[in-house]
XYZ file of C-alpha atoms in Angstrom:
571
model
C 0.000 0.000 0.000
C 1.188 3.151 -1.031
C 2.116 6.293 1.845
C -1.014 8.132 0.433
C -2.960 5.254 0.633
C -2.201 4.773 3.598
C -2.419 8.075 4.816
C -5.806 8.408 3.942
C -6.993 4.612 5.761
C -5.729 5.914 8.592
C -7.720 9.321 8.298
C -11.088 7.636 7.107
C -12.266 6.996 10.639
C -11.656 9.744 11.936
C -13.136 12.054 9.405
C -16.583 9.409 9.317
C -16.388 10.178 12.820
C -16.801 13.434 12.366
C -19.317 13.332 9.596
C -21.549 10.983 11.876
C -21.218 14.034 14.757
C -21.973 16.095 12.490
C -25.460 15.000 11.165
C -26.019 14.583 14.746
C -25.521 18.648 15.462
C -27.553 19.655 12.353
C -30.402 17.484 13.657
C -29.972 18.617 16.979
C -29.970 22.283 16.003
C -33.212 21.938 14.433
C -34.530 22.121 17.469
C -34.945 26.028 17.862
C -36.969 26.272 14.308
C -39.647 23.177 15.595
C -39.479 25.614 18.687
C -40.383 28.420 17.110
C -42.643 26.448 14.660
C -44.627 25.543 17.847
C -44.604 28.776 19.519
C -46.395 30.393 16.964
C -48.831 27.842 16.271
C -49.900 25.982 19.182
C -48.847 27.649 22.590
C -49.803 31.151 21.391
C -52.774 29.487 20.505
C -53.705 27.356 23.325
C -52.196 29.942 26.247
C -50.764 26.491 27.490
C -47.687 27.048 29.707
C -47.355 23.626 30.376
C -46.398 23.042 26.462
C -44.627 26.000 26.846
C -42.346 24.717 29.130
C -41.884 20.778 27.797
C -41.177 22.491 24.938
C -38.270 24.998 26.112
C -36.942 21.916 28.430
C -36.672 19.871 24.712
C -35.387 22.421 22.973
C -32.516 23.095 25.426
C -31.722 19.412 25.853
C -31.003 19.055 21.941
C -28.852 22.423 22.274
C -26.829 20.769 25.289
C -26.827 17.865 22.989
C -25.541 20.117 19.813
C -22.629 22.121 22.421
C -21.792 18.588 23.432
C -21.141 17.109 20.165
C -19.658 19.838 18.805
C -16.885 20.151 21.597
C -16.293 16.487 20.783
C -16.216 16.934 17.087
C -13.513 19.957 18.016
C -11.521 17.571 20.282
C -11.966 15.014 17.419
C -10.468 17.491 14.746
C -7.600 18.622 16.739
C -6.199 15.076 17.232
C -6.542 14.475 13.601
C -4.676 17.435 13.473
C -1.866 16.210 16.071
C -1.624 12.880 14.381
C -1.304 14.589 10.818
C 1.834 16.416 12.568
C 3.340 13.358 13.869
C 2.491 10.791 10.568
C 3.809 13.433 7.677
C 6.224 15.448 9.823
C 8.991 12.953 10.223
C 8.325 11.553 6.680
C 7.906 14.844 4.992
C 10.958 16.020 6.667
C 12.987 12.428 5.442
C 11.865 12.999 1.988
C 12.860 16.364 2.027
C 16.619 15.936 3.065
C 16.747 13.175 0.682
C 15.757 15.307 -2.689
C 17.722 18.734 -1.065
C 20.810 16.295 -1.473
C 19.741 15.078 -5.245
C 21.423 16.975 -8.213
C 18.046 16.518 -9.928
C 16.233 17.708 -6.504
C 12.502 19.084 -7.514
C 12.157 22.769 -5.824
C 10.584 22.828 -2.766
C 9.476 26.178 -1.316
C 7.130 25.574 1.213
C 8.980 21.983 3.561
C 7.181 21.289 6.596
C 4.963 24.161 6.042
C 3.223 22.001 4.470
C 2.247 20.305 6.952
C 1.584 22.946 9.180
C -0.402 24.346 6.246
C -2.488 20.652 6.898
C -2.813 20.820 10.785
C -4.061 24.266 10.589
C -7.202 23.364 8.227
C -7.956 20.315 10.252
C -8.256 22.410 13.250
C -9.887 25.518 11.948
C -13.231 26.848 11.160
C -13.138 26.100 7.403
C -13.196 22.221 7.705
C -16.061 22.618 9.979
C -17.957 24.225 7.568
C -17.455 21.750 4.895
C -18.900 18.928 7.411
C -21.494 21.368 7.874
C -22.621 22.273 4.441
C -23.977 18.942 3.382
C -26.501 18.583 6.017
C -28.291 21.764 4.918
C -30.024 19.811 2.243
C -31.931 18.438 5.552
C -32.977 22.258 6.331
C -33.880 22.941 2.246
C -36.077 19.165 2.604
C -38.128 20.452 5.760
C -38.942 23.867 3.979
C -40.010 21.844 0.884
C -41.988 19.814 2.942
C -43.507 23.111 5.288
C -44.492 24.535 1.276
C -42.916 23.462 -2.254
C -43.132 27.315 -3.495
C -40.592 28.074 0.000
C -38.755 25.068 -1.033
C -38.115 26.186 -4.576
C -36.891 29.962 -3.149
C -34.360 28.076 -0.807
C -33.233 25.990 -3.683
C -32.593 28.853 -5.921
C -30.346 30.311 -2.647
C -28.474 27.061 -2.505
C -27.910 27.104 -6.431
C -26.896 30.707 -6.466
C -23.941 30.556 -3.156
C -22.519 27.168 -5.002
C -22.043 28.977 -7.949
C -20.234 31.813 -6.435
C -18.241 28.945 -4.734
C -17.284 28.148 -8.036
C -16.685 31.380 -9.508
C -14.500 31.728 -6.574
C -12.766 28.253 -7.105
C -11.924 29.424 -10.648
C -11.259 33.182 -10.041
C -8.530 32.557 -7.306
C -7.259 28.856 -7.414
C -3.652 29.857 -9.069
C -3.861 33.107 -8.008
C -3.634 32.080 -4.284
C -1.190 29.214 -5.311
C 0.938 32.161 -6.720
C 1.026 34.125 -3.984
C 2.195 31.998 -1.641
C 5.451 31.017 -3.885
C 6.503 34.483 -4.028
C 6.220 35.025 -0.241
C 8.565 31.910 -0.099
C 10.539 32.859 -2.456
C 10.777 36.404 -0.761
C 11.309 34.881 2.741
C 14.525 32.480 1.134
C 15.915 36.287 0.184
C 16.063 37.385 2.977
C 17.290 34.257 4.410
C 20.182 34.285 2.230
C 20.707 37.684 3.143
C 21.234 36.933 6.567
C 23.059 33.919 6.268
C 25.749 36.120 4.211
C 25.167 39.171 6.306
C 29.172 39.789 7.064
C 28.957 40.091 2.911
C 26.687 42.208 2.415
C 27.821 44.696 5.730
C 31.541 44.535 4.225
C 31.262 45.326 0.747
C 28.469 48.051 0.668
C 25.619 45.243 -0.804
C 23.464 46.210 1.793
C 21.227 49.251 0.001
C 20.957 47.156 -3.234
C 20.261 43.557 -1.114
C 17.279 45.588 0.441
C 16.317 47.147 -2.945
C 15.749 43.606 -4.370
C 14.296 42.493 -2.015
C 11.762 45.210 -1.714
C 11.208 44.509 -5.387
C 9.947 41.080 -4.638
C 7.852 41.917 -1.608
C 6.191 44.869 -4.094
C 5.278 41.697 -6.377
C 4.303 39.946 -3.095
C 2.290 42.710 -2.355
C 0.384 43.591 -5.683
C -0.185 40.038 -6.182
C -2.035 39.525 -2.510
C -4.319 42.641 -3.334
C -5.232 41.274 -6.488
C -6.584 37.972 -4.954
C -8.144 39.610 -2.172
C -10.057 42.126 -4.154
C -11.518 39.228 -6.081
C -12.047 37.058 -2.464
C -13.683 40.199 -0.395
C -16.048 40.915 -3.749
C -17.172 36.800 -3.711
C -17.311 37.099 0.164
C -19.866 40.117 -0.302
C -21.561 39.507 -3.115
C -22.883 35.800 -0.642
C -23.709 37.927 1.948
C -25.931 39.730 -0.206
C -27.185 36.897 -1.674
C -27.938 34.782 1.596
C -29.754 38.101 3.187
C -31.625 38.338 -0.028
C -32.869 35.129 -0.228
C -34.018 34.811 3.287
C -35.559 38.120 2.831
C -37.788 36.276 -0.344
C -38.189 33.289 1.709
C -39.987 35.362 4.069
C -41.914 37.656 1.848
C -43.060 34.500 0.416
C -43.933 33.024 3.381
C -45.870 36.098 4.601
C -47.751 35.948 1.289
C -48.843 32.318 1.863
C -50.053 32.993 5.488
C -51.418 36.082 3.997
C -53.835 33.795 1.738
C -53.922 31.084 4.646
C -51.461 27.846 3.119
C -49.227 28.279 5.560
C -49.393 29.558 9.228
C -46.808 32.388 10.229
C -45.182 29.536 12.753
C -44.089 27.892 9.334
C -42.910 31.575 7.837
C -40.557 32.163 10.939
C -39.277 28.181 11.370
C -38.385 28.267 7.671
C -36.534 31.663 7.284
C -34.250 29.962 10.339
C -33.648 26.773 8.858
C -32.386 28.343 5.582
C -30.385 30.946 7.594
C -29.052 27.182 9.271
C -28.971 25.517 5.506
C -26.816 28.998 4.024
C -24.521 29.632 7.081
C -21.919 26.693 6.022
C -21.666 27.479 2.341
C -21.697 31.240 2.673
C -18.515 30.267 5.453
C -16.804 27.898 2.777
C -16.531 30.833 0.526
C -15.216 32.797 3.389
C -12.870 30.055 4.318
C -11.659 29.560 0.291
C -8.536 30.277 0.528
C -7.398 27.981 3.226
C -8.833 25.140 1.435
C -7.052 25.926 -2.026
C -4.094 26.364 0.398
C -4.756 22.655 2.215
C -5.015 20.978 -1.237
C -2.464 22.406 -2.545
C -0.494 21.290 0.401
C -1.529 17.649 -0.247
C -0.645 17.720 -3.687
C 2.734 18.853 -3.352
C 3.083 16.271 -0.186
C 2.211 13.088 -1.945
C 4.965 12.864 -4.116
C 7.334 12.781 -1.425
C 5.180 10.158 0.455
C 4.919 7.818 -2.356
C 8.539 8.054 -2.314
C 8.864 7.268 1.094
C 6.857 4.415 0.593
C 9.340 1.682 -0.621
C 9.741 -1.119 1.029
C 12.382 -1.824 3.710
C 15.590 -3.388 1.743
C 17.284 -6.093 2.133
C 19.886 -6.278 5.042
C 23.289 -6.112 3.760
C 26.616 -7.589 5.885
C 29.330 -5.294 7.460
C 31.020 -3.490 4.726
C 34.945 -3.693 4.389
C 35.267 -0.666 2.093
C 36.127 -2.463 -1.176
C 35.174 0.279 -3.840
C 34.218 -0.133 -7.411
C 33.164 2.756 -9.791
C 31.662 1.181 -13.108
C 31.078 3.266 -16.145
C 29.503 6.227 -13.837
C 28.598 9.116 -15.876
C 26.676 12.298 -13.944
C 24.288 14.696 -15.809
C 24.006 18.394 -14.594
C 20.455 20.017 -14.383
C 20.458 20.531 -17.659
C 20.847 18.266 -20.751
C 23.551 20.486 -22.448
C 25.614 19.805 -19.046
C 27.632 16.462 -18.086
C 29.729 16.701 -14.952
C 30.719 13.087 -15.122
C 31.890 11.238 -18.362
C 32.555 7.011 -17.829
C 34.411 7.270 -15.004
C 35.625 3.601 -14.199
C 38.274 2.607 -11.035
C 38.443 -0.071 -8.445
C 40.425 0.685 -5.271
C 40.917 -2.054 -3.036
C 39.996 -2.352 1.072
C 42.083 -0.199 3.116
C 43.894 1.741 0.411
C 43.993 5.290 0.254
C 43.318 7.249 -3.119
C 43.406 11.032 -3.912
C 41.093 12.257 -6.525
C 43.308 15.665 -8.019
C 42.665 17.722 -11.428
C 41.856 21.541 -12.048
C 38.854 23.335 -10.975
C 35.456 21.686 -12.078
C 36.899 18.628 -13.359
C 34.062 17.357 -11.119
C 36.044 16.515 -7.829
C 33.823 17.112 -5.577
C 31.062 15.551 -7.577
C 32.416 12.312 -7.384
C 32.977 12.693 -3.644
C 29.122 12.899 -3.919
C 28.407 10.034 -5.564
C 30.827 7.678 -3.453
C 29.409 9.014 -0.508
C 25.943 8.382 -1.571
C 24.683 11.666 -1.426
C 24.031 11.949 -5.727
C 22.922 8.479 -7.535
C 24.889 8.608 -11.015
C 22.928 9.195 -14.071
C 24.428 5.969 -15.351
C 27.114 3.658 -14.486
C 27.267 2.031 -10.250
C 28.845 2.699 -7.353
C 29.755 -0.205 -5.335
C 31.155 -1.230 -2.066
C 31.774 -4.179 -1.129
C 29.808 -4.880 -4.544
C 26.780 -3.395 -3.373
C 25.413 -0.126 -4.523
C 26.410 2.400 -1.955
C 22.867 3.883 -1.826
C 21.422 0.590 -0.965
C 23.928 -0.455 1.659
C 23.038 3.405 3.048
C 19.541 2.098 2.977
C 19.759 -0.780 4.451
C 21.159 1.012 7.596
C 25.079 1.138 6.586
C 25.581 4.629 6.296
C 27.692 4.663 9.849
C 30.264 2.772 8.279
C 30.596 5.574 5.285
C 32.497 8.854 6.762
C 32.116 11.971 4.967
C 33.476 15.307 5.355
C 32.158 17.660 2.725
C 33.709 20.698 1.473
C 31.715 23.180 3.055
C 31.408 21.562 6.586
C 27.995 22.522 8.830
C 27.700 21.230 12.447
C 24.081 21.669 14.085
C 23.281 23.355 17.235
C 24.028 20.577 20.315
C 27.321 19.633 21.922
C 30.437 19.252 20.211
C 29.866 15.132 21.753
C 26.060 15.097 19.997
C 27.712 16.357 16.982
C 30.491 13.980 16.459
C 27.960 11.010 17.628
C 26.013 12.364 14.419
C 23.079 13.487 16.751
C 22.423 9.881 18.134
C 22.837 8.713 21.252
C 26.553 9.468 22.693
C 28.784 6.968 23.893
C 31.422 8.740 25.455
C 34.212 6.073 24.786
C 33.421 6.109 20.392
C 33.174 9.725 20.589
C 36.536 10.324 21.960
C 38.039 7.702 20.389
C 36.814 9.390 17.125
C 37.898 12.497 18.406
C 41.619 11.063 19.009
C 41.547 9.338 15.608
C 40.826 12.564 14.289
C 44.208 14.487 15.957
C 41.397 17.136 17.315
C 41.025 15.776 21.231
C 43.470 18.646 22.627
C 41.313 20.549 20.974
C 38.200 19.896 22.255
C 39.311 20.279 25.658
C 40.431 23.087 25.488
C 36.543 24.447 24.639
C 35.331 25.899 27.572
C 33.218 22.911 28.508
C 35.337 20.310 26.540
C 33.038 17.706 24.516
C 30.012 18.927 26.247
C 30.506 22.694 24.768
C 26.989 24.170 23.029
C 27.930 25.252 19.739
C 25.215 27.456 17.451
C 24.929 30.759 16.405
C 23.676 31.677 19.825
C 26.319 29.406 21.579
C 30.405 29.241 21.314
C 31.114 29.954 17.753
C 33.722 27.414 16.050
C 36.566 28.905 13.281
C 36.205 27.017 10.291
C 39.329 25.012 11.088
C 37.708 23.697 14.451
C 34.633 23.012 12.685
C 36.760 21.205 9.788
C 38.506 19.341 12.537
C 35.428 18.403 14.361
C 33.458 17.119 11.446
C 36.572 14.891 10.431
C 35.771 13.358 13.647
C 31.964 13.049 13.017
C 33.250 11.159 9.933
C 35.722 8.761 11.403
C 32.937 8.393 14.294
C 32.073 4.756 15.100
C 35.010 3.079 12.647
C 34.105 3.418 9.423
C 35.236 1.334 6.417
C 35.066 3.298 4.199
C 36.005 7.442 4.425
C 35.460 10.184 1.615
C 36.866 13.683 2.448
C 36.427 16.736 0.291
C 39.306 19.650 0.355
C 39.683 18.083 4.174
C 42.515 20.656 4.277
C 40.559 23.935 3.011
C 40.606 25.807 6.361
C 43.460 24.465 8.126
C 46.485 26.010 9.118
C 50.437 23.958 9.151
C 49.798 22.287 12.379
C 45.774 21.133 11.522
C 47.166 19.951 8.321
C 50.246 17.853 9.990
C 47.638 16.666 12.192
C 45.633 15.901 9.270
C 48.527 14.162 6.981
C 48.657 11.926 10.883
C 44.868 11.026 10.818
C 44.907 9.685 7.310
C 48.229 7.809 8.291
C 46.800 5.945 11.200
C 43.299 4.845 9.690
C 44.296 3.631 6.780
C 47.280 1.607 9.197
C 43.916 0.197 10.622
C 42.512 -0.883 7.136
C 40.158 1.997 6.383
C 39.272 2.729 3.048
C 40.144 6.737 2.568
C 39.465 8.755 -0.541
C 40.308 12.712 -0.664
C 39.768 15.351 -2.919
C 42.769 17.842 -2.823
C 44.785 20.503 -4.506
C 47.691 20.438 -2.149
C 50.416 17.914 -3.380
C 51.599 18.036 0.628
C 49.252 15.194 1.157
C 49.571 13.182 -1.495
C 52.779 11.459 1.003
C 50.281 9.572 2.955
C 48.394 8.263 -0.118
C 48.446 4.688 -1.843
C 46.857 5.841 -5.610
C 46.018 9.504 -7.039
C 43.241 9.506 -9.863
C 43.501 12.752 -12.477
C 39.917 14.224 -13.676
C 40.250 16.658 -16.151
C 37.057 17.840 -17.821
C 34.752 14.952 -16.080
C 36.810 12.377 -17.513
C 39.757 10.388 -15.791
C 42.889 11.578 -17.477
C 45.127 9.044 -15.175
C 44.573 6.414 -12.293
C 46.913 4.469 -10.849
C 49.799 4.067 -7.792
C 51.003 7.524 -6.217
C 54.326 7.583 -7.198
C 53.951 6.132 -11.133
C 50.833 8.920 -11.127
C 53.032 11.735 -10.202
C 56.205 10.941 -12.141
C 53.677 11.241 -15.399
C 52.159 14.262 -14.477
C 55.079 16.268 -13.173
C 56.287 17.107 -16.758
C 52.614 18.344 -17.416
C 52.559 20.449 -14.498
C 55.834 22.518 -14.686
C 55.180 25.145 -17.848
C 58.377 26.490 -19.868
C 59.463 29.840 -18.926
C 60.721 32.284 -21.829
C 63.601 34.280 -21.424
C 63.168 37.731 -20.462
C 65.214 40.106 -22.583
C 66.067 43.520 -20.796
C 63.804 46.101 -22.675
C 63.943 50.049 -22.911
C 61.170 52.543 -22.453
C 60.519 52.684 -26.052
C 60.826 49.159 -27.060
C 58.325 45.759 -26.004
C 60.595 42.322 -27.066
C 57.712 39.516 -27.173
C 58.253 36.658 -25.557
């Protein structure tokens, strides 16, 4: 059974539950109209207080009745809403970090939003109304019975509010749809601004940051008047309409009593049950927009929980860190655009290989797809001859290490951090820590392993944070390690300390492969591979590697000839 599928069993309970309460409150609350229907005909008539009162006692009992069930559809709702939040959330959220770290990745502007979006529409007055609106074709029945000419007039007020429903549904749909994106999109901006704020601040990009972004909020702006010019005109024009038509309801009620087929108790019982029968569908227009903002929601939710969906694989055994890269070619976003051409190596368990070439030869894209992270357009990547993306799924990714180029830690303790936010044993993460050369380090934090670190906590350099994710990599013994520019922010002693690390794992049989510039670390390395343009230009053992390439690398020099102010000699 598919996520959605699922999804929805799980919801169809709940939401017959509330149907069921529903049709109970709409019967109950036509309680007040039989009162009134009675008033006028039988205890004004009789001067009976004795029906008087049975019928007031009645008539409050089915209110009580209506309060009670309504509370308990409310309470019924808002769990809905709470188990929404806990079903999708975590899954949503999965799904998300999977396609943010997919080449191909759809855009996503709106995340958990979504889900909030959801919650909100379970739990608000708009859903109500749509259990609501259904049952007034019980009200419109009882006026048809009362007199078929009041009947017809309450039909024709029905007809006239679904058709501005409509109107509305057509008028605003995308419209709504369309503003939301660009308040995303606005929102990222200004995200991005203050994520690069020391940028902007530095270099005088302030004035013009604020100047775009204004530009986009203007659209944001115009945009959200637009819609609600066209919402607050639908919204009016049904209050117009639902005043008018139990205005003719009761001008043609009074002109039946006037020539005696009905009595004036029918008159005022039927102008309240179609003010009952009207009151839901005039607030589902009012409530539009939140339910072209719920389905939207959905739709753009089920894609990533169909995704989600697969079943559990296969459990793999232990990898030892055996890599194979068969025929792997990677496409960009865009067809014209191939980062990856055949690229084809095998490096055996617990040897160390460093992946070199000149900038965007696609480095640091292959990092990504030995790591997992991308899935090659075509070719494999294998450990242990297993695609690396299934032993990840299969619940192997703690044996793969990666530190990325750009390294991010996330708000905790330097321990939770390294322990890659799962539980922390104390003894794997220093051990990781002292694998990693950065234990000194640590302790010398003001609260050691157990510092906070966040943008409201201590604040790491980059070459702590480098450091510190190396250890998050080599945390719980990993076979296999991938490390991207591991030296990018380092200074001469991180970097010894660095040249160390690799030194000692792959001593203890851990497969390492790093992307690098710096021929400094190529020492401590078994094989180099050469990418030039997305293809491999050379693979093979360090020194054999290097004594081909050296030649390559050191460009003649022309003689410089002495020249006078009046003469240029060309080289």
């Amino acid at each position: 059974m598919s996520e959605t599928r699922q999804f929805i069993s799980t919801f169809r309970s709940i939401f017959v539950n509330a149907g069921v309460f529903s049709l109970a409150i709409n019967i109950a609350l036509l309680a007040p109209s039989l009162y009134m229907l009675q008033v006028f005909d039988r205890v004004l008539a009789s001067r009976s207080d004795e029906t008087l009162l049975m019928l007031s006692i009645a008539t409050a009992g089915a209110l009580l009745m209506a309060l009670a069930l309504d509370y308990l559809r409310g309470l019924l709702l808002q769990r809905a809403g709470a188990l929404l939040d806990r079903t999708l959330g975590r899954r949503v959220l999965v799904a998300l970090i999977r396609n943010a770290s997919n080449i191909q990745r759809r855009e996503n502007l709106h995340g958990l939003r979504d889900v909030a979006t959801l919650r909100g529409f379970l739990t608000g007055s708009g859903i109500i109304s749509l259990f609501d609106a259904p049952w007034g074709l019980i009200f419109v029945v009882l006026i048809f019975l009362f007199h078929p000419l009041m009947g017809i007039v309450a039909v024709g007020g029905m007809l006239a509010l679904l058709v501005l429903a409509l109107i509305n549904e057509r008028m605003n749909r995308t419209k709504v749809e369309a503003v939301q994106d660009r308040a995303r999109r606005a929102g990222q901006y200004i995200d991005k601004g203050m994520a690069n704020a020391d940028v902007l601040n530095s270099m005088g990009m302030t004035v013009p940051f604020v100047e775009r972004w204004h530009a986009l909020n203007d659209e944001v702006i115009a945009s959200s008047l637009a819609t609600s010019r066209v919402m607050s005109g639908v919204t009016s024009l049904s209050r117009f309409v639902r005043q008018f038509i139990q205005v003719a309801v009761m001008g043609t009620g009074a002109w039946l009593v006037i020539d005696q087929h009905v009595t004036p108790g029918i008159m005022i019982a039927s102008t309240i049950l179609l003010g009952r029968a009207l009151a839901p569908v005039e607030s589902v227009i009012g409530n539009w927009n939140n339910f072209v903002l719920a389905r939207a929601a959905w739709t753009r939710m089920k894609p990533f929980l169909d995704e989600d969906a697969a079943a559990a694989p296969t459990s793999l055994p232990e990898p030892r860190g055996e890599l194979s890269v068969e025929a792997v070619t990677l496409a960009g976003r865009t067809a014209m655009q191939t980062i990856l051409r055949q690229v084809s190596f095998q490096l055996p368990a617990g040897q160390s290989l460093a992946i070199v070439g000149p900038s965007a030869s696609g480095k640091s894209s292959l990092a990504r797809l030995l790591a997992g992270v991308w899935a090659p357009t075509h070719g494999t990547v294998r450990v242990d001859g297993a695609d690396v993306r299934q032993l990840i799924a299969s619940g192997h990714g703690r044996h793969i290490g990666y530190l990325p180029q750009d390294v991010e830690l996330f708000p905790g303790t330097i321990a939770e951090n390294i322990a890659r936010l799962g539980t922390v044993d104390a003894e794997r993460v220093i051990a990781a820590a002292q694998r990693a050369q950065v234990h000194e380090l640590i302790l010398r934090l003001p609260e050691g392993y157990d510092t906070r670190i966040g943008q409201l906590d201590y604040i790491l350099s980059g070459g702590q944070m480098q450091r510190i994710g190396l250890a998050r990599a080599l945390y719980d013994d990993p076979a296999l390690v991938i490390l991207d520019e591991p030296n990018a922010n380092l200074d001469a002693e991180g970097e010894a300390s660095l040249v160390r690390c690799i030194r000692q794992i792959t001593h203890d049989g851990v497969t390492v492969v790093m992307v690098t510039h710096k021929p400094s670390l190529l020492d401590c390395i078994d094989r180099v591979l050469v990418l030039r343009e997305g293809r491999v230009e050379g693979y093979g053992p360090r020194e054999e590697l290097l004594a081909r390439i050296a030649p390559q690398r050191v460009a003649p020099v022309a003689p410089v000839t002495p020249v006078g102010p009046s003469r240029v000699q060309e080289a």
